[in-house]
mmCIF file of C-alpha atoms in Angstrom:
data_model
loop_
_atom_site.group_PDB
_atom_site.id
_atom_site.type_symbol
_atom_site.label_atom_id
_atom_site.label_comp_id
_atom_site.label_asym_id
_atom_site.label_seq_id
_atom_site.Cartn_x
_atom_site.Cartn_y
_atom_site.Cartn_z
ATOM 1 C CA MET A 1 0.000 0.000 0.000
ATOM 2 C CA PHE A 2 1.124 3.576 -0.664
ATOM 3 C CA GLN A 3 -0.135 6.673 1.112
ATOM 4 C CA ASN A 4 0.957 10.066 -0.159
ATOM 5 C CA PRO A 5 2.201 12.393 2.591
ATOM 6 C CA GLY A 6 -0.771 14.210 4.141
ATOM 7 C CA SER A 7 -3.312 11.858 2.601
ATOM 8 C CA GLY A 8 -6.036 10.292 4.727
ATOM 9 C CA VAL A 9 -6.648 7.320 2.416
ATOM 10 C CA ALA A 10 -4.721 4.488 0.765
ATOM 11 C CA ASP A 11 -3.757 6.193 -2.483
ATOM 12 C CA ASN A 12 -2.423 3.071 -4.186
ATOM 13 C CA ALA A 13 -2.650 -0.607 -3.309
ATOM 14 C CA MET A 14 -1.420 -3.787 -4.952
ATOM 15 C CA LEU A 15 -1.856 -7.483 -4.129
ATOM 16 C CA VAL A 16 0.192 -10.426 -5.368
ATOM 17 C CA ALA A 17 -1.380 -13.882 -5.062
ATOM 18 C CA CYS A 18 -0.371 -17.339 -6.290
ATOM 19 C CA SER A 19 -2.517 -20.448 -6.685
ATOM 20 C CA ASP A 20 -3.176 -23.507 -8.819
ATOM 21 C CA VAL A 21 -6.076 -22.770 -11.157
ATOM 22 C CA THR A 22 -8.294 -25.311 -12.926
ATOM 23 C CA PHE A 23 -9.178 -24.164 -16.447
ATOM 24 C CA PRO A 24 -12.360 -25.081 -18.375
ATOM 25 C CA ASP A 25 -10.461 -27.839 -20.227
ATOM 26 C CA LYS A 26 -9.637 -29.375 -16.805
ATOM 27 C CA THR A 27 -5.936 -28.564 -17.017
ATOM 28 C CA VAL A 28 -4.385 -27.192 -13.827
ATOM 29 C CA LYS A 29 -1.855 -24.389 -14.035
ATOM 30 C CA LYS A 30 -0.006 -22.361 -11.456
ATOM 31 C CA MET A 31 -0.953 -18.709 -11.745
ATOM 32 C CA VAL A 32 0.495 -15.557 -10.195
ATOM 33 C CA VAL A 33 -1.924 -12.620 -10.133
ATOM 34 C CA VAL A 34 -0.860 -9.013 -9.625
ATOM 35 C CA ALA A 35 -4.006 -7.021 -8.783
ATOM 36 C CA ILE A 36 -3.896 -3.220 -8.743
ATOM 37 C CA ALA A 37 -6.524 -1.135 -6.965
ATOM 38 C CA GLY A 38 -8.431 1.576 -8.773
ATOM 39 C CA THR A 39 -8.718 5.202 -7.742
ATOM 40 C CA ALA A 40 -9.353 5.658 -4.051
ATOM 41 C CA ALA A 41 -12.629 7.570 -4.334
ATOM 42 C CA GLU A 42 -11.575 10.437 -2.068
ATOM 43 C CA SER A 43 -7.874 10.532 -2.953
ATOM 44 C CA THR A 44 -6.951 13.943 -4.319
ATOM 45 C CA PHE A 45 -3.497 12.518 -5.123
ATOM 46 C CA ASP A 46 -5.018 9.828 -7.353
ATOM 47 C CA TRP A 47 -7.391 12.168 -9.164
ATOM 48 C CA THR A 48 -4.800 14.887 -9.725
ATOM 49 C CA ASP A 49 -1.401 13.174 -9.950
ATOM 50 C CA GLU A 50 -2.272 9.823 -11.518
ATOM 51 C CA ASP A 51 -5.710 9.899 -13.184
ATOM 52 C CA GLY A 52 -5.087 13.478 -14.239
ATOM 53 C CA ALA A 53 -8.760 14.453 -14.205
ATOM 54 C CA GLY A 54 -8.636 16.574 -11.053
ATOM 55 C CA GLY A 55 -6.972 19.875 -10.328
ATOM 56 C CA GLY A 56 -6.759 22.892 -12.572
ATOM 57 C CA LYS A 57 -3.565 22.330 -14.566
ATOM 58 C CA GLY A 58 -3.697 18.799 -15.988
ATOM 59 C CA THR A 59 0.067 18.293 -15.813
ATOM 60 C CA ALA A 60 -0.417 14.549 -15.303
ATOM 61 C CA ILE A 61 -1.837 14.466 -18.849
ATOM 62 C CA THR A 62 -0.135 17.341 -20.665
ATOM 63 C CA GLY A 63 3.242 15.937 -19.637
ATOM 64 C CA VAL A 64 4.463 12.681 -21.195
ATOM 65 C CA VAL A 65 7.350 10.319 -20.443
ATOM 66 C CA SER A 66 9.400 8.379 -22.995
ATOM 67 C CA TRP A 67 8.510 4.692 -22.748
ATOM 68 C CA ALA A 68 11.960 3.685 -23.985
ATOM 69 C CA ASP A 69 13.540 5.740 -21.194
ATOM 70 C CA PHE A 70 11.101 4.321 -18.644
ATOM 71 C CA LEU A 71 12.023 0.742 -19.594
ATOM 72 C CA LYS A 72 15.673 1.559 -18.850
ATOM 73 C CA THR A 73 15.039 3.456 -15.614
ATOM 74 C CA PRO A 74 11.515 4.146 -14.295
ATOM 75 C CA THR A 75 11.072 7.909 -14.191
ATOM 76 C CA GLU A 76 8.420 10.595 -13.953
ATOM 77 C CA ILE A 77 10.517 13.187 -15.789
ATOM 78 C CA PRO A 78 8.565 14.433 -18.809
ATOM 79 C CA ALA A 79 10.000 14.527 -22.318
ATOM 80 C CA SER A 80 10.176 18.001 -23.835
ATOM 81 C CA PRO A 81 9.249 18.158 -26.578
ATOM 82 C CA PRO A 82 8.017 14.633 -27.425
ATOM 83 C CA ALA A 83 9.488 13.176 -30.615
ATOM 84 C CA ALA A 84 7.389 11.781 -33.442
ATOM 85 C CA ASP A 85 7.014 8.008 -33.862
ATOM 86 C CA GLU A 86 8.071 7.165 -30.297
ATOM 87 C CA ALA A 87 6.069 5.560 -27.507
ATOM 88 C CA TYR A 88 5.042 7.765 -24.591
ATOM 89 C CA ILE A 89 3.012 7.364 -21.431
ATOM 90 C CA SER A 90 1.371 10.161 -19.488
ATOM 91 C CA VAL A 91 3.163 11.593 -16.471
ATOM 92 C CA GLY A 92 0.197 10.314 -14.440
ATOM 93 C CA THR A 93 0.772 6.759 -15.687
ATOM 94 C CA ALA A 94 4.486 7.090 -14.959
ATOM 95 C CA THR A 95 3.746 8.341 -11.435
ATOM 96 C CA GLY A 96 1.492 5.369 -10.772
ATOM 97 C CA LEU A 97 4.002 2.881 -12.185
ATOM 98 C CA CYS A 98 6.871 4.349 -10.162
ATOM 99 C CA THR A 99 4.728 4.054 -7.057
ATOM 100 C CA LEU A 100 3.872 0.410 -7.741
ATOM 101 C CA LEU A 101 7.436 -0.541 -8.650
ATOM 102 C CA GLY A 102 8.705 1.142 -5.487
ATOM 103 C CA MET A 103 6.323 -0.652 -3.126
ATOM 104 C CA VAL A 104 7.972 -3.093 -0.725
ATOM 105 C CA ASP A 105 6.402 -6.168 0.873
ATOM 106 C CA SER A 106 7.353 -5.746 4.515
ATOM 107 C CA SER A 107 6.175 -9.299 5.344
ATOM 108 C CA THR A 108 9.112 -10.896 3.526
ATOM 109 C CA THR A 109 12.700 -11.252 4.704
ATOM 110 C CA PRO A 110 14.458 -9.569 3.076
ATOM 111 C CA LYS A 111 11.802 -7.068 2.035
ATOM 112 C CA GLN A 112 11.016 -7.320 -1.670
ATOM 113 C CA THR A 113 9.680 -5.138 -4.460
ATOM 114 C CA LEU A 114 7.356 -6.651 -7.060
ATOM 115 C CA VAL A 115 10.195 -7.069 -9.570
ATOM 116 C CA GLU A 116 12.405 -8.733 -6.953
ATOM 117 C CA HIS A 117 9.578 -11.127 -6.082
ATOM 118 C CA LEU A 118 8.830 -12.028 -9.697
ATOM 119 C CA ALA A 119 12.517 -12.600 -10.467
ATOM 120 C CA THR A 120 12.425 -15.821 -8.417
ATOM 121 C CA SER A 121 8.792 -16.848 -8.982
ATOM 122 C CA GLU A 122 8.012 -20.123 -10.750
ATOM 123 C CA ALA A 123 4.599 -20.436 -12.393
ATOM 124 C CA ASP A 124 2.835 -21.095 -15.696
ATOM 125 C CA ILE A 125 0.965 -17.804 -16.059
ATOM 126 C CA LEU A 126 1.347 -14.234 -14.811
ATOM 127 C CA VAL A 127 -1.807 -12.092 -14.861
ATOM 128 C CA VAL A 128 -1.680 -8.339 -14.222
ATOM 129 C CA THR A 129 -5.121 -6.909 -13.604
ATOM 130 C CA GLY A 130 -6.912 -3.830 -12.292
ATOM 131 C CA HIS A 131 -9.994 -1.653 -12.704
ATOM 132 C CA SER A 132 -10.226 2.069 -13.521
ATOM 133 C CA LEU A 133 -6.892 3.616 -12.510
ATOM 134 C CA GLY A 134 -5.844 0.021 -11.938
ATOM 135 C CA GLY A 135 -6.941 -0.732 -15.504
ATOM 136 C CA ALA A 136 -4.617 1.855 -17.012
ATOM 137 C CA LEU A 137 -1.775 0.916 -14.671
ATOM 138 C CA SER A 138 -2.192 -2.848 -15.167
ATOM 139 C CA ALA A 139 -1.928 -2.462 -18.942
ATOM 140 C CA ALA A 140 1.247 -0.402 -18.592
ATOM 141 C CA LEU A 141 2.750 -2.527 -15.808
ATOM 142 C CA GLY A 142 2.031 -5.764 -17.689
ATOM 143 C CA LEU A 143 3.811 -4.387 -20.752
ATOM 144 C CA TYR A 144 6.729 -3.193 -18.606
ATOM 145 C CA LEU A 145 7.145 -6.626 -16.985
ATOM 146 C CA ALA A 146 6.932 -8.381 -20.349
ATOM 147 C CA GLN A 147 9.417 -6.093 -22.116
ATOM 148 C CA THR A 148 11.952 -6.128 -19.275
ATOM 149 C CA GLY A 149 11.775 -9.899 -18.766
ATOM 150 C CA ALA A 150 10.988 -9.358 -15.100
ATOM 151 C CA ALA A 151 9.520 -12.842 -14.572
ATOM 152 C CA PRO A 152 11.917 -15.339 -16.212
ATOM 153 C CA GLY A 153 10.336 -18.285 -14.402
ATOM 154 C CA ILE A 154 6.835 -17.596 -15.764
ATOM 155 C CA ALA A 155 6.203 -18.660 -19.345
ATOM 156 C CA THR A 156 3.125 -16.588 -20.210
ATOM 157 C CA THR A 157 2.082 -13.044 -19.310
ATOM 158 C CA TYR A 158 -1.485 -11.833 -19.684
ATOM 159 C CA VAL A 159 -3.097 -8.551 -18.713
ATOM 160 C CA TYR A 160 -6.727 -8.156 -17.736
ATOM 161 C CA PRO A 161 -7.476 -4.427 -17.472
ATOM 162 C CA THR A 162 -11.036 -3.185 -17.077
ATOM 163 C CA ALA A 163 -12.375 0.364 -17.510
ATOM 164 C CA GLY A 164 -8.916 1.833 -17.967
ATOM 165 C CA ALA A 165 -8.167 5.206 -19.510
ATOM 166 C CA SER A 166 -5.474 5.430 -22.197
ATOM 167 C CA PRO A 167 -2.052 5.032 -20.528
ATOM 168 C CA GLY A 168 -0.142 6.468 -23.477
ATOM 169 C CA ASN A 169 -0.007 7.474 -27.112
ATOM 170 C CA ASP A 170 -0.644 5.680 -30.406
ATOM 171 C CA VAL A 171 2.852 4.166 -30.608
ATOM 172 C CA PHE A 172 2.519 2.880 -27.040
ATOM 173 C CA ALA A 173 -0.815 1.243 -27.948
ATOM 174 C CA GLN A 174 0.785 -0.339 -31.020
ATOM 175 C CA THR A 175 3.660 -1.654 -28.901
ATOM 176 C CA PHE A 176 1.183 -3.098 -26.412
ATOM 177 C CA ALA A 177 -0.670 -4.951 -29.189
ATOM 178 C CA LYS A 178 2.565 -6.358 -30.607
ATOM 179 C CA VAL A 179 4.060 -7.547 -27.310
ATOM 180 C CA LEU A 180 0.765 -8.705 -25.753
ATOM 181 C CA PRO A 181 -1.412 -9.929 -28.639
ATOM 182 C CA ALA A 182 -5.153 -9.991 -28.031
ATOM 183 C CA VAL A 183 -6.672 -13.313 -26.944
ATOM 184 C CA PRO A 184 -10.418 -12.794 -27.557
ATOM 185 C CA GLY A 185 -12.936 -14.907 -25.690
ATOM 186 C CA PRO A 186 -16.553 -15.890 -26.400
ATOM 187 C CA VAL A 187 -17.704 -12.694 -24.658
ATOM 188 C CA ALA A 188 -15.833 -9.452 -24.083
ATOM 189 C CA TRP A 189 -14.944 -10.036 -20.450
ATOM 190 C CA GLN A 190 -13.546 -13.521 -21.104
ATOM 191 C CA SER A 191 -10.563 -12.174 -23.017
ATOM 192 C CA TRP A 192 -6.885 -11.550 -22.302
ATOM 193 C CA ASN A 193 -4.763 -8.544 -23.258
ATOM 194 C CA LEU A 194 -7.809 -6.387 -23.992
ATOM 195 C CA ASP A 195 -9.149 -3.467 -21.966
ATOM 196 C CA ILE A 196 -12.689 -4.534 -21.074
ATOM 197 C CA TRP A 197 -15.003 -1.509 -21.260
ATOM 198 C CA ASN A 198 -18.656 -0.638 -20.861
ATOM 199 C CA THR A 199 -19.883 1.540 -23.751
ATOM 200 C CA LEU A 200 -21.614 3.850 -21.245
ATOM 201 C CA ASP A 201 -18.585 4.281 -18.985
ATOM 202 C CA VAL A 202 -17.014 7.731 -19.273
ATOM 203 C CA VAL A 203 -13.621 6.754 -17.803
ATOM 204 C CA PRO A 204 -12.314 4.633 -20.724
ATOM 205 C CA GLN A 205 -13.198 7.552 -23.037
ATOM 206 C CA ALA A 206 -10.109 9.343 -21.698
ATOM 207 C CA TRP A 207 -7.809 10.398 -23.238
ATOM 208 C CA GLY A 208 -8.764 9.862 -26.869
ATOM 209 C CA THR A 209 -9.540 12.896 -29.019
ATOM 210 C CA ALA A 210 -11.204 11.345 -32.086
ATOM 211 C CA ASP A 211 -14.620 12.581 -33.181
ATOM 212 C CA ALA A 212 -17.631 11.330 -31.216
ATOM 213 C CA ASP A 213 -18.461 7.716 -32.066
ATOM 214 C CA PRO A 214 -20.159 5.320 -29.601
ATOM 215 C CA THR A 215 -18.175 2.359 -30.964
ATOM 216 C CA ILE A 216 -14.799 3.794 -29.905
ATOM 217 C CA ARG A 217 -13.287 5.440 -26.816
ATOM 218 C CA THR A 218 -12.898 9.214 -27.105
ATOM 219 C CA LEU A 219 -13.485 12.207 -24.851
ATOM 220 C CA ASN A 220 -15.793 13.620 -27.512
ATOM 221 C CA ASN A 221 -18.367 10.969 -26.521
ATOM 222 C CA VAL A 222 -18.716 12.242 -22.954
ATOM 223 C CA ASN A 223 -21.210 15.073 -23.493
ATOM 224 C CA VAL A 224 -23.706 12.840 -25.299
ATOM 225 C CA ILE A 225 -23.054 9.460 -23.708
ATOM 226 C CA TYR A 226 -26.314 9.434 -21.681
ATOM 227 C CA GLY A 227 -28.547 10.923 -24.346
ATOM 228 C CA ASN A 228 -27.907 14.630 -23.816
ATOM 229 C CA VAL A 229 -27.484 17.013 -26.750
ATOM 230 C CA ASP A 230 -24.493 19.368 -26.909
ATOM 231 C CA ARG A 231 -25.349 21.455 -29.959
ATOM 232 C CA THR A 232 -27.382 24.568 -30.584
ATOM 233 C CA PRO A 233 -30.090 25.268 -31.358
ATOM 234 C CA LEU A 234 -31.389 22.569 -29.043
ATOM 235 C CA PRO A 235 -33.914 20.288 -30.793
ATOM 236 C CA PRO A 236 -37.468 20.130 -29.322
ATOM 237 C CA ASN A 237 -37.706 17.996 -26.146
ATOM 238 C CA ALA A 238 -33.938 17.487 -26.060
ATOM 239 C CA VAL A 239 -31.989 17.833 -22.814
ATOM 240 C CA ALA A 240 -28.797 19.839 -23.048
ATOM 241 C CA THR A 241 -25.550 18.495 -21.629
ATOM 242 C CA PRO A 242 -25.235 19.909 -18.090
ATOM 243 C CA ALA A 243 -23.005 22.976 -18.227
ATOM 244 C CA ASP A 244 -20.602 21.658 -15.565
ATOM 245 C CA VAL A 245 -20.168 18.426 -17.522
ATOM 246 C CA ALA A 246 -19.550 20.248 -20.799
ATOM 247 C CA ALA A 247 -16.987 22.507 -19.117
ATOM 248 C CA LEU A 248 -15.179 19.535 -17.569
ATOM 249 C CA SER A 249 -15.034 17.509 -20.786
ATOM 250 C CA SER A 250 -13.775 20.575 -22.658
ATOM 251 C CA ARG A 251 -11.029 21.035 -20.071
ATOM 252 C CA LEU A 252 -9.988 17.376 -20.249
ATOM 253 C CA LEU A 253 -9.982 17.462 -24.048
ATOM 254 C CA GLY A 254 -7.747 20.534 -23.978
ATOM 255 C CA TRP A 255 -5.283 18.819 -21.657
ATOM 256 C CA SER A 256 -5.126 15.757 -23.891
ATOM 257 C CA GLN A 257 -4.519 17.877 -26.983
ATOM 258 C CA GLY A 258 -1.960 19.953 -25.084
ATOM 259 C CA SER A 259 0.239 16.887 -24.555
ATOM 260 C CA GLN A 260 1.496 17.079 -28.168
ATOM 261 C CA VAL A 261 0.944 13.327 -28.533
ATOM 262 C CA THR A 262 -2.088 11.376 -29.753
ATOM 263 C CA TYR A 263 -3.448 9.515 -26.748
ATOM 264 C CA THR A 264 -4.817 6.183 -27.971
ATOM 265 C CA PRO A 265 -6.590 3.434 -26.002
ATOM 266 C CA VAL A 266 -4.906 0.050 -25.858
ATOM 267 C CA GLN A 267 -6.775 -2.670 -27.738
ATOM 268 C CA GLY A 268 -10.124 -3.349 -26.107
ATOM 269 C CA ALA A 269 -13.343 -5.350 -26.011
ATOM 270 C CA SER A 270 -16.642 -3.677 -25.136
ATOM 271 C CA PHE A 271 -20.015 -4.740 -23.827
ATOM 272 C CA PRO A 272 -23.168 -2.638 -24.371
ATOM 273 C CA GLY A 273 -24.131 -0.537 -21.363
ATOM 274 C CA GLN A 274 -27.710 0.097 -20.225
ATOM 275 C CA THR A 275 -28.737 3.350 -18.520
ATOM 276 C CA VAL A 276 -30.467 3.034 -15.152
ATOM 277 C CA HIS A 277 -33.071 5.203 -13.437
ATOM 278 C CA PHE A 278 -31.981 4.277 -9.927
ATOM 279 C CA VAL A 279 -28.407 4.127 -8.628
ATOM 280 C CA PRO A 280 -28.120 1.951 -5.514
ATOM 281 C CA GLU A 281 -25.868 2.767 -2.572
ATOM 282 C CA ARG A 282 -23.988 -0.441 -3.361
ATOM 283 C CA ARG A 283 -24.686 -3.563 -5.386
ATOM 284 C CA GLY A 284 -27.910 -5.211 -4.218
ATOM 285 C CA SER A 285 -28.970 -2.283 -2.024
ATOM 286 C CA LEU A 286 -32.515 -0.894 -2.182
ATOM 287 C CA VAL A 287 -31.269 2.482 -0.948
ATOM 288 C CA GLY A 288 -29.867 4.976 -3.415
ATOM 289 C CA LEU A 289 -30.676 7.880 -5.716
ATOM 290 C CA PRO A 290 -33.246 8.139 -8.504
ATOM 291 C CA VAL A 291 -31.747 9.602 -11.686
ATOM 292 C CA ARG A 292 -33.269 10.997 -14.851
ATOM 293 C CA VAL A 293 -32.212 9.864 -18.311
ATOM 294 C CA PRO A 294 -30.893 11.971 -19.948
ATOM 295 C CA PRO A 295 -29.464 13.644 -16.827
ATOM 296 C CA HIS A 296 -30.652 17.216 -16.188
ATOM 297 C CA ASP A 297 -27.744 18.260 -13.949
ATOM 298 C CA SER A 298 -24.174 17.294 -13.129
ATOM 299 C CA ILE A 299 -25.170 15.315 -10.026
ATOM 300 C CA GLY A 300 -27.494 13.135 -12.100
ATOM 301 C CA PHE A 301 -24.736 12.721 -14.683
ATOM 302 C CA ALA A 302 -22.201 11.797 -11.994
ATOM 303 C CA ALA A 303 -24.560 9.274 -10.377
ATOM 304 C CA GLN A 304 -25.162 7.544 -13.717
ATOM 305 C CA ALA A 305 -21.423 7.647 -14.450
ATOM 306 C CA LEU A 306 -20.616 6.166 -11.034
ATOM 307 C CA TYR A 307 -22.946 3.223 -11.692
ATOM 308 C CA GLN A 308 -21.655 2.664 -15.233
ATOM 309 C CA HIS A 309 -18.037 2.722 -14.057
ATOM 310 C CA GLY A 310 -18.555 0.337 -11.162
ATOM 311 C CA MET A 311 -21.636 -1.769 -10.580
ATOM 312 C CA ALA A 312 -22.414 -2.132 -14.290
ATOM 313 C CA TYR A 313 -19.310 -4.285 -14.667
ATOM 314 C CA SER A 314 -20.162 -6.619 -11.803
ATOM 315 C CA ASP A 315 -23.817 -6.780 -12.893
ATOM 316 C CA VAL A 316 -22.720 -8.020 -16.344
ATOM 317 C CA VAL A 317 -19.631 -10.074 -15.549
ATOM 318 C CA LEU A 318 -21.081 -11.808 -12.477
ATOM 319 C CA ALA A 319 -24.560 -12.380 -13.924
ATOM 320 C CA GLY A 320 -25.629 -15.983 -13.364
ATOM 321 C CA MET A 321 -22.743 -16.759 -11.038
ATOM 322 C CA THR A 322 -23.140 -17.883 -7.452
ATOM 323 C CA PRO A 323 -22.910 -14.722 -5.332
ATOM 324 C CA LEU A 324 -19.863 -14.378 -3.141
ATOM 325 C CA PRO A 325 -20.539 -14.657 0.594
ATOM 326 C CA GLN A 326 -21.399 -11.306 2.126
ATOM 327 C CA ASP A 327 -18.489 -9.782 4.010
ATOM 328 C CA LYS A 328 -19.667 -9.501 7.600
ATOM 329 C CA ASN A 329 -16.364 -8.344 9.034
ATOM 330 C CA ALA A 330 -16.381 -4.988 10.755
ATOM 331 C CA LEU A 331 -14.356 -2.212 9.150
ATOM 332 C CA VAL A 332 -11.029 -1.336 10.732
ATOM 333 C CA SER A 333 -11.432 1.095 13.609
ATOM 334 C CA GLY A 334 -11.524 4.655 12.299
ATOM 335 C CA VAL A 335 -12.392 3.590 8.739
ATOM 336 C CA GLU A 336 -15.792 4.387 7.279
ATOM 337 C CA ARG A 337 -17.424 3.372 4.005
ATOM 338 C CA GLU A 338 -18.359 6.410 1.907
ATOM 339 C CA SER A 339 -22.028 6.834 1.132
ATOM 340 C CA LEU A 340 -23.189 7.483 -2.415
ATOM 341 C CA THR A 341 -24.085 11.034 -1.419
ATOM 342 C CA GLU A 342 -20.633 11.679 0.058
ATOM 343 C CA LEU A 343 -18.989 10.421 -3.131
ATOM 344 C CA LEU A 344 -21.150 12.561 -5.399
ATOM 345 C CA ASN A 345 -20.522 15.696 -3.357
ATOM 346 C CA TYR A 346 -16.775 14.959 -3.244
ATOM 347 C CA PHE A 347 -16.728 14.646 -7.032
ATOM 348 C CA ALA A 348 -18.682 17.891 -7.367
ATOM 349 C CA THR A 349 -16.075 19.715 -5.293
ATOM 350 C CA LEU A 350 -13.170 18.063 -7.088
ATOM 351 C CA PHE A 351 -14.439 19.050 -10.528
ATOM 352 C CA GLY A 352 -15.537 22.550 -9.569
ATOM 353 C CA SER A 353 -19.310 22.040 -9.697
ATOM 354 C CA ALA A 354 -21.662 24.015 -7.452
ATOM 355 C CA SER A 355 -24.262 21.200 -7.506
ATOM 356 C CA ARG A 356 -24.862 19.242 -4.321
ATOM 357 C CA VAL A 357 -27.138 16.414 -3.210
ATOM 358 C CA GLU A 358 -28.451 16.165 0.327
ATOM 359 C CA GLU A 359 -28.489 12.910 2.301
ATOM 360 C CA PRO A 360 -32.300 12.921 2.801
ATOM 361 C CA ASP A 361 -32.776 12.779 -0.991
ATOM 362 C CA ARG A 362 -31.855 9.100 -0.945
ATOM 363 C CA VAL A 363 -34.826 6.810 -1.448
ATOM 364 C CA GLU A 364 -35.598 3.120 -1.517
ATOM 365 C CA ALA A 365 -36.092 1.484 -4.877
ATOM 366 C CA ALA A 366 -39.555 0.267 -5.726
ATOM 367 C CA GLU A 367 -39.727 -3.495 -5.265
#
């Protein structure tokens, strides 16, 4: 775990696990899984320094780091100016990778970094996975481990990123596809080396700058992703994109274009999203917030986006599976689980919106 100085949350976390796994064809293989946590919901460090969506300057996105230089020595030092036809990652991606590569497992003697651990690991398959911020970082970390030969005792490396933003530019995405070829499955989420994304999730739309097209990932989809209209004059009965949302997407688009590289998503596989009219507090809860489609304000937009970026994935991927046992363990003393309302109001503050939702506005879903 990593906690930035002054932070009150775990800003980054990573787990390494090893087990024998039985595959559908009944073969048993030893698998090492490196799982990377997504954005800590109330981590200003994550949003500003790694995701790049928070703050007012966007330096985590406007700045880029040479991938060739990073492979030699992990660094957060930006290239200026970036050269044509070379692979680059965002400064935010580089910051996250440096953090992960610098983490030490204090339970081992001697203490080990991830690379030190993998250097002596023996297994059949290495899987690097993560969601959201973890999706972008798992794609980049998996490529780093593969290109540096960090796990000589493991024959095969796969990545399984979900809902990740673009870690780098077009040449980086091409390098990813060459080193880690796609292994498509019967459905999107049963694939290797592909970023699994929900077509109604705004996060994977970053940081592409292509024209709006619902079949690809680009920031130009954000304003219209939930059925709003962002042109004038507004057609009859249409709902305009909330002003705060339009301002935010414009700012993010400007940062991406200001990087002087063409941010490009790594190869991906999508599943069709479905808008909801009620966003539960957590999966399976009857308490939450009603939302209008299309959203009429930034809070409604954020609530829909929060569902599409989180619960929509588990609702699709885990459909038909035996539910996991409910965790009945008490939270660590001093730790509280954020409510949906707290998250929405935190996001509003982070992105400069004046909109707020009050706790009493939560309602129970109709049964």
